[in-house]
mmCIF file of C-alpha atoms in Angstrom:
data_model
loop_
_atom_site.group_PDB
_atom_site.id
_atom_site.type_symbol
_atom_site.label_atom_id
_atom_site.label_comp_id
_atom_site.label_asym_id
_atom_site.label_seq_id
_atom_site.Cartn_x
_atom_site.Cartn_y
_atom_site.Cartn_z
ATOM 1 C CA UNK A 1 108.002 101.580 121.496
ATOM 2 C CA UNK A 2 107.666 101.892 117.702
ATOM 3 C CA UNK A 3 108.298 99.696 114.676
ATOM 4 C CA UNK A 4 110.315 101.270 111.861
ATOM 5 C CA UNK A 5 111.338 99.857 108.488
ATOM 6 C CA UNK A 6 113.644 101.709 106.103
ATOM 7 C CA UNK A 7 115.070 100.464 102.838
ATOM 8 C CA UNK A 8 115.602 100.644 99.107
ATOM 9 C CA UNK A 9 114.161 98.286 96.513
ATOM 10 C CA UNK A 10 113.706 97.809 92.780
ATOM 11 C CA UNK A 11 110.917 100.419 92.770
ATOM 12 C CA UNK A 12 112.882 103.218 94.429
ATOM 13 C CA UNK A 13 116.496 102.673 93.371
ATOM 14 C CA UNK A 14 118.333 101.471 90.248
ATOM 15 C CA UNK A 15 120.717 98.541 90.475
ATOM 16 C CA UNK A 16 123.672 100.965 90.561
ATOM 17 C CA UNK A 17 122.406 102.196 93.934
ATOM 18 C CA UNK A 18 121.090 98.901 95.306
ATOM 19 C CA UNK A 19 124.393 97.120 94.754
ATOM 20 C CA UNK A 20 126.139 99.661 96.992
ATOM 21 C CA UNK A 21 124.026 98.841 100.051
ATOM 22 C CA UNK A 22 123.937 95.046 99.788
ATOM 23 C CA UNK A 23 124.984 93.116 102.897
ATOM 24 C CA UNK A 24 126.957 90.040 101.867
ATOM 25 C CA UNK A 25 126.223 86.914 103.955
ATOM 26 C CA UNK A 26 129.631 87.137 105.635
ATOM 27 C CA UNK A 27 128.896 90.753 106.674
ATOM 28 C CA UNK A 28 125.526 90.070 108.263
ATOM 29 C CA UNK A 29 126.641 89.130 111.775
ATOM 30 C CA UNK A 30 128.903 92.163 112.119
ATOM 31 C CA UNK A 31 126.271 94.469 110.612
ATOM 32 C CA UNK A 32 123.544 93.286 112.996
ATOM 33 C CA UNK A 33 125.772 93.756 116.036
ATOM 34 C CA UNK A 34 126.782 97.227 114.860
ATOM 35 C CA UNK A 35 123.181 98.238 114.115
ATOM 36 C CA UNK A 36 121.986 96.959 117.498
ATOM 37 C CA UNK A 37 124.422 99.295 119.239
ATOM 38 C CA UNK A 38 122.567 102.409 118.057
ATOM 39 C CA UNK A 39 121.121 104.355 121.024
ATOM 40 C CA UNK A 40 117.384 103.903 121.475
ATOM 41 C CA UNK A 41 117.217 100.776 119.320
ATOM 42 C CA UNK A 42 115.829 97.660 121.008
ATOM 43 C CA UNK A 43 115.600 95.092 118.192
ATOM 44 C CA UNK A 44 116.905 94.808 114.643
ATOM 45 C CA UNK A 45 116.879 92.575 111.559
ATOM 46 C CA UNK A 46 118.374 93.104 108.093
ATOM 47 C CA UNK A 47 116.916 91.780 104.846
ATOM 48 C CA UNK A 48 119.297 92.006 101.875
ATOM 49 C CA UNK A 49 118.558 90.560 98.422
ATOM 50 C CA UNK A 50 119.319 91.516 94.829
ATOM 51 C CA UNK A 51 116.141 93.615 94.746
ATOM 52 C CA UNK A 52 116.009 95.130 98.236
ATOM 53 C CA UNK A 53 117.923 96.040 101.368
ATOM 54 C CA UNK A 54 115.750 96.735 104.419
ATOM 55 C CA UNK A 55 116.255 97.387 108.131
ATOM 56 C CA UNK A 56 113.472 96.248 110.474
ATOM 57 C CA UNK A 57 113.797 97.863 113.895
ATOM 58 C CA UNK A 58 112.015 98.368 117.191
ATOM 59 C CA UNK A 59 112.902 101.778 118.637
ATOM 60 C CA UNK A 60 111.967 104.037 121.533
ATOM 61 C CA UNK A 61 111.533 107.125 119.388
ATOM 62 C CA UNK A 62 109.636 107.016 116.055
ATOM 63 C CA UNK A 63 111.902 109.843 114.836
ATOM 64 C CA UNK A 64 114.797 107.344 114.753
ATOM 65 C CA UNK A 65 114.431 106.961 110.979
ATOM 66 C CA UNK A 66 117.097 109.588 110.175
ATOM 67 C CA UNK A 67 119.605 107.786 112.394
ATOM 68 C CA UNK A 68 118.944 104.497 110.581
ATOM 69 C CA UNK A 69 119.488 106.115 107.169
ATOM 70 C CA UNK A 70 122.734 107.647 108.454
ATOM 71 C CA UNK A 71 123.892 104.242 109.762
ATOM 72 C CA UNK A 72 123.065 102.467 106.476
ATOM 73 C CA UNK A 73 125.097 105.008 104.524
ATOM 74 C CA UNK A 74 128.065 105.017 106.900
ATOM 75 C CA UNK A 75 128.246 101.233 107.084
ATOM 76 C CA UNK A 76 128.649 101.109 103.299
ATOM 77 C CA UNK A 77 130.887 104.208 103.201
ATOM 78 C CA UNK A 78 128.245 106.274 101.429
ATOM 79 C CA UNK A 79 126.915 109.769 101.946
ATOM 80 C CA UNK A 80 123.569 109.431 103.731
ATOM 81 C CA UNK A 81 122.317 112.547 101.974
ATOM 82 C CA UNK A 82 122.984 111.039 98.546
ATOM 83 C CA UNK A 83 121.228 107.837 99.617
ATOM 84 C CA UNK A 84 118.191 109.603 101.081
ATOM 85 C CA UNK A 85 116.226 110.166 97.806
ATOM 86 C CA UNK A 86 116.043 106.405 97.258
ATOM 87 C CA UNK A 87 114.969 105.484 100.798
ATOM 88 C CA UNK A 88 111.427 104.579 101.859
ATOM 89 C CA UNK A 89 110.305 104.495 105.482
ATOM 90 C CA UNK A 90 107.369 102.854 107.236
ATOM 91 C CA UNK A 91 106.363 103.019 110.873
ATOM 92 C CA UNK A 92 103.997 101.015 113.080
ATOM 93 C CA UNK A 93 100.886 99.937 111.096
ATOM 94 C CA UNK A 94 102.491 100.579 107.715
ATOM 95 C CA UNK A 95 105.688 98.800 108.813
ATOM 96 C CA UNK A 96 103.610 95.757 109.768
ATOM 97 C CA UNK A 97 101.710 95.873 106.476
ATOM 98 C CA UNK A 98 104.973 96.172 104.531
ATOM 99 C CA UNK A 99 106.559 93.171 106.271
ATOM 100 C CA UNK A 100 103.515 91.012 105.519
ATOM 101 C CA UNK A 101 103.390 92.170 101.876
ATOM 102 C CA UNK A 102 107.097 91.433 101.432
ATOM 103 C CA UNK A 103 106.733 87.930 102.917
ATOM 104 C CA UNK A 104 103.705 87.257 100.698
ATOM 105 C CA UNK A 105 105.529 88.287 97.512
ATOM 106 C CA UNK A 106 103.251 91.291 96.949
ATOM 107 C CA UNK A 107 106.135 93.772 96.922
ATOM 108 C CA UNK A 108 108.414 91.718 94.675
ATOM 109 C CA UNK A 109 109.556 92.458 91.134
ATOM 110 C CA UNK A 110 107.491 89.439 90.142
ATOM 111 C CA UNK A 111 104.298 89.443 92.201
ATOM 112 C CA UNK A 112 103.896 86.266 94.197
ATOM 113 C CA UNK A 113 107.421 84.932 93.672
ATOM 114 C CA UNK A 114 108.250 82.482 96.478
ATOM 115 C CA UNK A 115 111.975 83.162 96.939
ATOM 116 C CA UNK A 116 111.478 86.223 99.118
ATOM 117 C CA UNK A 117 109.827 84.210 101.899
ATOM 118 C CA UNK A 118 112.928 82.033 102.211
ATOM 119 C CA UNK A 119 115.136 85.124 102.160
ATOM 120 C CA UNK A 120 113.057 86.726 104.917
ATOM 121 C CA UNK A 121 113.349 83.552 106.987
ATOM 122 C CA UNK A 122 117.113 83.684 106.507
ATOM 123 C CA UNK A 123 117.126 87.296 107.749
ATOM 124 C CA UNK A 124 115.054 86.224 110.763
ATOM 125 C CA UNK A 125 117.444 83.360 111.570
ATOM 126 C CA UNK A 126 120.496 85.623 111.285
ATOM 127 C CA UNK A 127 119.006 88.183 113.666
ATOM 128 C CA UNK A 128 117.928 85.459 116.086
ATOM 129 C CA UNK A 129 121.442 83.990 116.060
ATOM 130 C CA UNK A 130 122.935 87.402 116.913
ATOM 131 C CA UNK A 131 120.389 88.052 119.666
ATOM 132 C CA UNK A 132 119.003 91.198 118.007
ATOM 133 C CA UNK A 133 115.414 89.920 117.936
ATOM 134 C CA UNK A 134 113.052 90.585 120.815
ATOM 135 C CA UNK A 135 109.406 89.939 121.499
ATOM 136 C CA UNK A 136 108.131 92.506 118.986
ATOM 137 C CA UNK A 137 110.138 91.628 115.848
ATOM 138 C CA UNK A 138 110.005 87.917 116.622
ATOM 139 C CA UNK A 139 106.211 88.074 116.720
ATOM 140 C CA UNK A 140 106.096 90.266 113.572
ATOM 141 C CA UNK A 141 108.201 87.893 111.466
ATOM 142 C CA UNK A 142 106.358 84.799 112.656
ATOM 143 C CA UNK A 143 103.043 86.496 111.871
ATOM 144 C CA UNK A 144 104.312 87.510 108.407
ATOM 145 C CA UNK A 145 105.407 83.931 107.688
ATOM 146 C CA UNK A 146 101.999 82.560 108.702
ATOM 147 C CA UNK A 147 100.132 85.112 106.564
ATOM 148 C CA UNK A 148 102.380 84.380 103.567
ATOM 149 C CA UNK A 149 101.463 80.701 103.852
ATOM 150 C CA UNK A 150 97.791 81.685 104.105
ATOM 151 C CA UNK A 151 98.071 83.831 100.965
ATOM 152 C CA UNK A 152 99.735 81.105 98.928
ATOM 153 C CA UNK A 153 97.215 78.502 100.112
ATOM 154 C CA UNK A 154 94.039 80.542 99.694
ATOM 155 C CA UNK A 155 94.795 82.488 96.502
ATOM 156 C CA UNK A 156 96.189 81.648 93.061
ATOM 157 C CA UNK A 157 99.080 84.061 93.429
ATOM 158 C CA UNK A 158 101.666 81.288 93.200
ATOM 159 C CA UNK A 159 99.906 79.095 90.678
ATOM 160 C CA UNK A 160 102.241 79.832 87.752
ATOM 161 C CA UNK A 161 106.022 79.489 87.608
ATOM 162 C CA UNK A 162 106.915 83.167 87.588
ATOM 163 C CA UNK A 163 110.161 84.517 89.025
ATOM 164 C CA UNK A 164 113.117 86.603 87.943
ATOM 165 C CA UNK A 165 114.774 83.320 86.968
ATOM 166 C CA UNK A 166 111.756 82.354 84.879
ATOM 167 C CA UNK A 167 111.696 85.802 83.291
ATOM 168 C CA UNK A 168 115.338 85.361 82.243
ATOM 169 C CA UNK A 169 114.578 82.030 80.604
ATOM 170 C CA UNK A 170 111.485 83.499 78.925
ATOM 171 C CA UNK A 171 113.604 86.263 77.414
ATOM 172 C CA UNK A 172 116.179 83.724 76.194
ATOM 173 C CA UNK A 173 113.420 81.772 74.439
ATOM 174 C CA UNK A 174 112.146 84.968 72.804
ATOM 175 C CA UNK A 175 115.643 85.686 71.456
ATOM 176 C CA UNK A 176 116.632 82.193 70.318
ATOM 177 C CA UNK A 177 113.263 80.659 69.496
ATOM 178 C CA UNK A 178 114.264 76.979 69.668
ATOM 179 C CA UNK A 179 116.322 76.862 72.839
ATOM 180 C CA UNK A 180 116.935 73.145 72.407
ATOM 181 C CA UNK A 181 119.976 73.881 70.227
ATOM 182 C CA UNK A 182 121.659 76.243 72.716
ATOM 183 C CA UNK A 183 124.325 75.799 75.383
ATOM 184 C CA UNK A 184 124.022 77.647 78.690
ATOM 185 C CA UNK A 185 126.626 78.635 81.281
ATOM 186 C CA UNK A 186 125.229 79.318 84.753
ATOM 187 C CA UNK A 187 127.503 81.230 87.125
ATOM 188 C CA UNK A 188 126.670 80.583 90.776
ATOM 189 C CA UNK A 189 124.890 77.733 92.508
ATOM 190 C CA UNK A 190 122.378 79.420 94.786
ATOM 191 C CA UNK A 191 118.605 79.292 94.785
ATOM 192 C CA UNK A 192 118.212 81.650 91.809
ATOM 193 C CA UNK A 193 120.585 79.658 89.610
ATOM 194 C CA UNK A 194 118.883 76.446 90.700
ATOM 195 C CA UNK A 195 115.570 77.903 89.498
ATOM 196 C CA UNK A 196 117.174 78.971 86.216
ATOM 197 C CA UNK A 197 118.546 75.461 85.698
ATOM 198 C CA UNK A 198 115.155 73.952 86.449
ATOM 199 C CA UNK A 199 113.419 76.233 83.923
ATOM 200 C CA UNK A 200 116.086 75.690 81.253
ATOM 201 C CA UNK A 201 115.824 71.927 81.588
ATOM 202 C CA UNK A 202 112.053 72.299 81.444
ATOM 203 C CA UNK A 203 112.244 73.984 78.034
ATOM 204 C CA UNK A 204 114.780 71.482 76.660
ATOM 205 C CA UNK A 205 118.132 73.288 76.766
ATOM 206 C CA UNK A 206 120.796 71.307 74.874
ATOM 207 C CA UNK A 207 123.637 71.603 77.398
ATOM 208 C CA UNK A 208 124.185 73.113 80.861
ATOM 209 C CA UNK A 209 127.418 74.082 82.608
ATOM 210 C CA UNK A 210 127.442 75.259 86.230
ATOM 211 C CA UNK A 211 130.360 77.351 87.504
ATOM 212 C CA UNK A 212 130.750 78.068 91.193
ATOM 213 C CA UNK A 213 133.422 79.105 93.669
ATOM 214 C CA UNK A 214 132.695 75.981 95.745
ATOM 215 C CA UNK A 215 133.101 72.877 93.534
ATOM 216 C CA UNK A 216 130.957 70.685 95.803
ATOM 217 C CA UNK A 217 127.889 72.867 95.358
ATOM 218 C CA UNK A 218 128.407 73.088 91.587
ATOM 219 C CA UNK A 219 128.727 69.313 91.379
ATOM 220 C CA UNK A 220 125.561 68.775 93.439
ATOM 221 C CA UNK A 221 123.608 71.060 91.120
ATOM 222 C CA UNK A 222 125.189 69.472 88.054
ATOM 223 C CA UNK A 223 124.113 65.990 89.175
ATOM 224 C CA UNK A 224 120.531 67.138 89.682
ATOM 225 C CA UNK A 225 120.254 68.718 86.221
ATOM 226 C CA UNK A 226 122.620 66.527 84.202
ATOM 227 C CA UNK A 227 125.050 69.395 83.778
ATOM 228 C CA UNK A 228 128.812 69.883 83.757
ATOM 229 C CA UNK A 229 130.405 71.388 86.883
ATOM 230 C CA UNK A 230 133.403 73.751 86.818
ATOM 231 C CA UNK A 231 134.994 76.301 89.125
ATOM 232 C CA UNK A 232 134.976 80.058 88.552
ATOM 233 C CA UNK A 233 138.626 79.923 87.484
ATOM 234 C CA UNK A 234 137.643 77.620 84.589
ATOM 235 C CA UNK A 235 135.113 80.028 83.075
ATOM 236 C CA UNK A 236 137.626 81.528 80.643
ATOM 237 C CA UNK A 237 138.205 78.116 79.083
ATOM 238 C CA UNK A 238 134.516 77.412 78.348
ATOM 239 C CA UNK A 239 132.963 80.858 77.939
ATOM 240 C CA UNK A 240 133.201 80.727 74.148
ATOM 241 C CA UNK A 241 130.978 77.621 74.115
ATOM 242 C CA UNK A 242 128.042 79.354 75.802
ATOM 243 C CA UNK A 243 125.171 80.847 73.825
ATOM 244 C CA UNK A 244 123.440 81.834 77.066
ATOM 245 C CA UNK A 245 125.194 83.100 80.208
ATOM 246 C CA UNK A 246 123.171 83.722 83.368
ATOM 247 C CA UNK A 247 124.967 84.859 86.529
ATOM 248 C CA UNK A 248 123.815 85.160 90.130
ATOM 249 C CA UNK A 249 126.468 85.003 92.853
ATOM 250 C CA UNK A 250 127.135 86.867 96.088
ATOM 251 C CA UNK A 251 130.538 88.070 94.887
ATOM 252 C CA UNK A 252 131.352 91.678 95.890
ATOM 253 C CA UNK A 253 133.259 92.174 92.593
ATOM 254 C CA UNK A 254 132.410 91.218 88.987
ATOM 255 C CA UNK A 255 133.097 87.637 87.886
ATOM 256 C CA UNK A 256 133.148 88.401 84.144
ATOM 257 C CA UNK A 257 135.114 91.311 82.731
ATOM 258 C CA UNK A 258 135.047 92.935 79.313
ATOM 259 C CA UNK A 259 138.364 91.408 78.243
ATOM 260 C CA UNK A 260 137.320 87.819 78.926
ATOM 261 C CA UNK A 261 134.086 88.276 76.980
ATOM 262 C CA UNK A 262 135.921 89.904 74.048
ATOM 263 C CA UNK A 263 138.199 86.867 73.778
ATOM 264 C CA UNK A 264 135.213 84.512 73.890
ATOM 265 C CA UNK A 265 133.410 86.460 71.143
ATOM 266 C CA UNK A 266 136.471 86.170 68.867
ATOM 267 C CA UNK A 267 136.571 82.414 69.481
ATOM 268 C CA UNK A 268 132.841 82.238 68.653
ATOM 269 C CA UNK A 269 133.545 83.970 65.329
ATOM 270 C CA UNK A 270 131.174 86.774 66.256
ATOM 271 C CA UNK A 271 128.284 84.416 66.998
ATOM 272 C CA UNK A 272 125.981 86.385 69.367
ATOM 273 C CA UNK A 273 125.729 85.543 73.067
ATOM 274 C CA UNK A 274 122.835 86.343 75.407
ATOM 275 C CA UNK A 275 123.782 87.327 78.976
ATOM 276 C CA UNK A 276 121.636 88.006 82.031
ATOM 277 C CA UNK A 277 123.154 89.382 85.238
ATOM 278 C CA UNK A 278 120.781 88.662 88.118
ATOM 279 C CA UNK A 279 123.285 89.601 90.822
ATOM 280 C CA UNK A 280 123.519 92.704 92.979
ATOM 281 C CA UNK A 281 126.359 93.730 93.113
ATOM 282 C CA UNK A 282 126.708 92.870 89.426
ATOM 283 C CA UNK A 283 128.615 89.747 88.346
ATOM 284 C CA UNK A 284 129.200 91.009 84.788
ATOM 285 C CA UNK A 285 130.956 94.331 84.172
ATOM 286 C CA UNK A 286 128.533 96.847 82.673
ATOM 287 C CA UNK A 287 131.051 97.590 79.888
ATOM 288 C CA UNK A 288 130.374 94.099 78.499
ATOM 289 C CA UNK A 289 127.062 95.445 77.226
ATOM 290 C CA UNK A 290 128.948 97.793 74.907
ATOM 291 C CA UNK A 291 130.409 94.890 72.907
ATOM 292 C CA UNK A 292 129.015 93.948 69.546
ATOM 293 C CA UNK A 293 127.313 90.532 69.445
ATOM 294 C CA UNK A 294 126.632 90.618 73.195
ATOM 295 C CA UNK A 295 123.102 91.131 74.509
ATOM 296 C CA UNK A 296 123.462 91.915 78.221
ATOM 297 C CA UNK A 297 120.482 92.350 80.541
ATOM 298 C CA UNK A 298 120.343 93.119 84.282
ATOM 299 C CA UNK A 299 117.512 92.477 86.724
ATOM 300 C CA UNK A 300 116.191 95.950 85.966
ATOM 301 C CA UNK A 301 115.996 95.130 82.259
ATOM 302 C CA UNK A 302 113.634 92.240 82.984
ATOM 303 C CA UNK A 303 110.808 94.596 83.901
ATOM 304 C CA UNK A 304 109.095 94.293 80.515
ATOM 305 C CA UNK A 305 109.265 90.495 80.504
ATOM 306 C CA UNK A 306 108.022 90.429 84.070
ATOM 307 C CA UNK A 307 105.141 92.766 83.220
ATOM 308 C CA UNK A 308 103.845 90.281 80.656
ATOM 309 C CA UNK A 309 103.582 87.650 83.388
ATOM 310 C CA UNK A 310 101.746 89.822 85.900
ATOM 311 C CA UNK A 311 98.307 89.939 84.292
ATOM 312 C CA UNK A 312 97.300 86.486 85.483
ATOM 313 C CA UNK A 313 98.248 87.365 89.050
ATOM 314 C CA UNK A 314 96.449 90.678 89.462
ATOM 315 C CA UNK A 315 93.155 89.203 90.603
ATOM 316 C CA UNK A 316 94.934 86.918 93.045
ATOM 317 C CA UNK A 317 96.984 89.876 94.286
ATOM 318 C CA UNK A 318 93.783 91.815 95.015
ATOM 319 C CA UNK A 319 92.524 88.901 97.109
ATOM 320 C CA UNK A 320 95.876 88.705 98.852
ATOM 321 C CA UNK A 321 95.820 92.424 99.708
ATOM 322 C CA UNK A 322 92.498 91.891 101.491
ATOM 323 C CA UNK A 323 94.080 89.138 103.579
ATOM 324 C CA UNK A 324 97.017 91.433 104.343
ATOM 325 C CA UNK A 325 94.680 94.210 105.521
ATOM 326 C CA UNK A 326 92.874 91.887 107.929
ATOM 327 C CA UNK A 327 96.065 90.321 109.254
ATOM 328 C CA UNK A 328 97.750 93.705 109.683
ATOM 329 C CA UNK A 329 94.903 94.789 111.944
ATOM 330 C CA UNK A 330 95.147 91.505 113.863
ATOM 331 C CA UNK A 331 98.800 92.174 114.575
ATOM 332 C CA UNK A 332 98.161 95.792 115.518
ATOM 333 C CA UNK A 333 95.468 94.590 117.935
ATOM 334 C CA UNK A 334 98.057 92.360 119.589
ATOM 335 C CA UNK A 335 100.545 95.243 119.630
ATOM 336 C CA UNK A 336 98.068 97.637 121.241
ATOM 337 C CA UNK A 337 97.263 95.011 123.848
ATOM 338 C CA UNK A 338 100.929 95.011 124.878
ATOM 339 C CA UNK A 339 100.490 98.582 126.159
ATOM 340 C CA UNK A 340 98.047 97.264 128.776
ATOM 341 C CA UNK A 341 100.191 94.338 129.904
ATOM 342 C CA UNK A 342 101.962 96.219 132.697
ATOM 343 C CA UNK A 343 98.711 97.817 133.840
ATOM 344 C CA UNK A 344 96.987 94.440 133.989
ATOM 345 C CA UNK A 345 99.944 92.862 135.765
ATOM 346 C CA UNK A 346 99.978 95.651 138.351
ATOM 347 C CA UNK A 347 96.239 95.347 138.952
ATOM 348 C CA UNK A 348 96.438 91.580 139.375
ATOM 349 C CA UNK A 349 99.455 91.895 141.693
ATOM 350 C CA UNK A 350 97.525 94.297 143.920
ATOM 351 C CA UNK A 351 94.562 91.926 144.018
ATOM 352 C CA UNK A 352 96.895 89.049 144.889
ATOM 353 C CA UNK A 353 98.435 91.034 147.765
ATOM 354 C CA UNK A 354 94.932 91.765 149.088
ATOM 355 C CA UNK A 355 94.045 88.073 148.863
ATOM 356 C CA UNK A 356 97.198 87.019 150.703
ATOM 357 C CA UNK A 357 96.636 89.631 153.433
ATOM 358 C CA UNK A 358 93.024 88.667 154.078
ATOM 359 C CA UNK A 359 93.827 84.932 153.863
ATOM 360 C CA UNK A 360 96.583 85.291 156.479
ATOM 361 C CA UNK A 361 94.149 87.056 158.844
ATOM 362 C CA UNK A 362 91.534 84.352 158.286
ATOM 363 C CA UNK A 363 94.027 81.628 159.100
ATOM 364 C CA UNK A 364 95.015 83.386 162.313
ATOM 365 C CA UNK A 365 91.346 83.559 163.304
ATOM 366 C CA UNK A 366 90.968 79.835 162.647
ATOM 367 C CA UNK A 367 94.053 79.222 164.773
ATOM 368 C CA UNK A 368 92.462 81.232 167.562
ATOM 369 C CA UNK A 369 89.436 78.908 167.523
ATOM 370 C CA UNK A 370 86.837 81.092 165.813
ATOM 371 C CA UNK A 371 84.052 79.126 164.053
ATOM 372 C CA UNK A 372 84.844 78.406 160.377
ATOM 373 C CA UNK A 373 81.540 79.975 159.285
ATOM 374 C CA UNK A 374 82.489 83.307 160.897
ATOM 375 C CA UNK A 375 85.973 83.162 159.387
ATOM 376 C CA UNK A 376 84.572 82.478 155.905
ATOM 377 C CA UNK A 377 82.160 85.381 156.275
ATOM 378 C CA UNK A 378 85.021 87.649 157.415
ATOM 379 C CA UNK A 379 87.231 86.527 154.490
ATOM 380 C CA UNK A 380 84.540 87.096 151.854
ATOM 381 C CA UNK A 381 83.392 90.461 153.198
ATOM 382 C CA UNK A 382 86.893 91.831 153.811
ATOM 383 C CA UNK A 383 88.247 90.729 150.440
ATOM 384 C CA UNK A 384 85.230 92.192 148.643
ATOM 385 C CA UNK A 385 85.675 95.509 150.466
ATOM 386 C CA UNK A 386 89.403 95.639 149.664
ATOM 387 C CA UNK A 387 88.827 94.969 145.965
ATOM 388 C CA UNK A 388 85.927 97.387 145.521
ATOM 389 C CA UNK A 389 86.807 100.256 147.876
ATOM 390 C CA UNK A 390 89.073 102.316 145.602
ATOM 391 C CA UNK A 391 87.062 101.782 142.377
ATOM 392 C CA UNK A 392 83.761 102.665 144.070
ATOM 393 C CA UNK A 393 85.284 105.746 145.703
ATOM 394 C CA UNK A 394 86.621 106.901 142.332
ATOM 395 C CA UNK A 395 83.256 106.263 140.644
ATOM 396 C CA UNK A 396 81.420 108.211 143.337
ATOM 397 C CA UNK A 397 83.751 111.173 142.861
ATOM 398 C CA UNK A 398 83.417 110.940 139.067
ATOM 399 C CA UNK A 399 79.636 111.101 139.405
ATOM 400 C CA UNK A 400 79.888 114.178 141.655
ATOM 401 C CA UNK A 401 82.194 115.833 139.108
ATOM 402 C CA UNK A 402 79.957 114.980 136.137
ATOM 403 C CA UNK A 403 82.638 112.865 134.421
ATOM 404 C CA UNK A 404 80.204 110.744 132.431
ATOM 405 C CA UNK A 405 82.960 109.470 130.110
ATOM 406 C CA UNK A 406 84.658 107.815 133.097
ATOM 407 C CA UNK A 407 81.342 106.356 134.259
ATOM 408 C CA UNK A 408 80.774 104.966 130.756
ATOM 409 C CA UNK A 409 84.245 103.442 130.645
ATOM 410 C CA UNK A 410 83.692 101.835 134.049
ATOM 411 C CA UNK A 411 80.406 100.330 132.881
ATOM 412 C CA UNK A 412 82.160 98.834 129.861
ATOM 413 C CA UNK A 413 85.141 97.525 131.839
ATOM 414 C CA UNK A 414 83.065 96.103 134.697
ATOM 415 C CA UNK A 415 80.239 94.825 132.458
ATOM 416 C CA UNK A 416 77.625 96.890 134.337
ATOM 417 C CA UNK A 417 74.394 98.402 132.999
ATOM 418 C CA UNK A 418 74.523 102.148 132.511
ATOM 419 C CA UNK A 419 72.783 103.498 135.589
ATOM 420 C CA UNK A 420 73.738 107.160 135.487
ATOM 421 C CA UNK A 421 71.172 109.241 133.541
ATOM 422 C CA UNK A 422 70.616 106.175 131.396
ATOM 423 C CA UNK A 423 68.258 103.959 133.364
ATOM 424 C CA UNK A 424 66.307 101.504 131.216
ATOM 425 C CA UNK A 425 62.653 102.383 130.997
ATOM 426 C CA UNK A 426 60.253 99.965 132.747
#
C-alpha cells in the first residue's frame, strides 16, 4: 500500500488554471464518491482552496499517479495532458512530509497562515462523512494536525497577523495612505472576508458593507464589525459608494461584471476604486482590470506584498522544517510497523494455539488423577518445546549453511548474545 498526493497550487499553476480544478463545497460529496470508485484506490480525501487543489490517496500501486491526474481532468471536463505540466506528485515519505507542511502553513502563499489548517480539517471531515477515509489517511491527517499545533506553539511562525487577507489590507493602505476616510465593500461572508473585516476595522476603516448570498450570514458579520449587510443582488445599488472592494466567495461564476463596474465608475465621477479578488474561481471578471480608474488585483498579484511580510517568519520556518522532518520520520516509522502487523498477529496466533493445545492435555492429565507437580512439569516442558522447536531447527540449519546474516537477525530479535564466531573474550 502506498500514499500518493497530487495537486496544483499557487507555485505551480496560475489562477486561470487553479480556478478550473476547484471543487465547490456542494461538489465535494459527489467528487469523493466518484474518486473512491477508481480501481486500486483504498482511501481518498480532497483539499480544495483558492490556492490549491490536492488529492490525498492510499493506493495499491504507486504508479497510480497517472490515473489520478486523468480523473482530476475528466471530473472538471479538462484535458489531462494540458493539466499535467502544472501537477506535482508526492509518494510515501514525501507525501507525508507534504501533508504536514501544508497543515503547518509552510507551503502556503503566506508562510504560517492559519487558515489552511481549518481548511484541511474540513477536507478531513468531508472524507470521513463519505466513508473514504481508512486507517492510513485518518492517521496521517490526525498526525498532521498535531504537528501543526506543535509548530504554532513552539515557533514564532504565527506570531504576526499575516495572511492573504492581511496582505490585501496592507496593499489598500499603501494605495490610499489614510484608510480612515475610505468606504469598503466586502463580497462574501466566509473566513477570508471575516479576516479582511477584522483587519480593516483594526486600521480604522470609515465604513464597511458586507454583501452575501445568504442574508443571515452577512447580518451576523455586520453585527460583529459594525457594518451594513446587503444581499448580492443589492451590490449594483451601492457599488459606486465603495473605494475598496474585496471579494471572496465560492461562486462558480463572477459576481461583478465589467458593465456594473463601468456604471459605478461613472457615478463616482471617475474617482478611482481599488479591487482585490481573493476568490478562485474569480468573483470579478478579469476585463474589469482594463477599465480606467480601476485597480484590480488577484491573489497572484499579492505576491510582492506577501514577500515583504515573509522576512520575519524565515527563521521560524527553519525551526518548523526541523520539526516536520522529525515528525515525518515518526509517521513513517509507524507506517513501516504496519507491514509487520500481520506477521506478528500470525506468530501470536500460532503461540496461542500451542498454549491451548498443551493446556487441554494438562487438564486431561489432572482429570485422570496425575499429581499436579507432574502436570505442571509436562505443561512447561511441552510448551517450551513447541515454541522453540521450529526456530531452533531453522537456526541450526542456518549455521550449517553459513547464513550469518540470519543468525545475526535472530540474535537481535531474540535478544541473545552473538555466539557464532563472535564469542566474547574471557
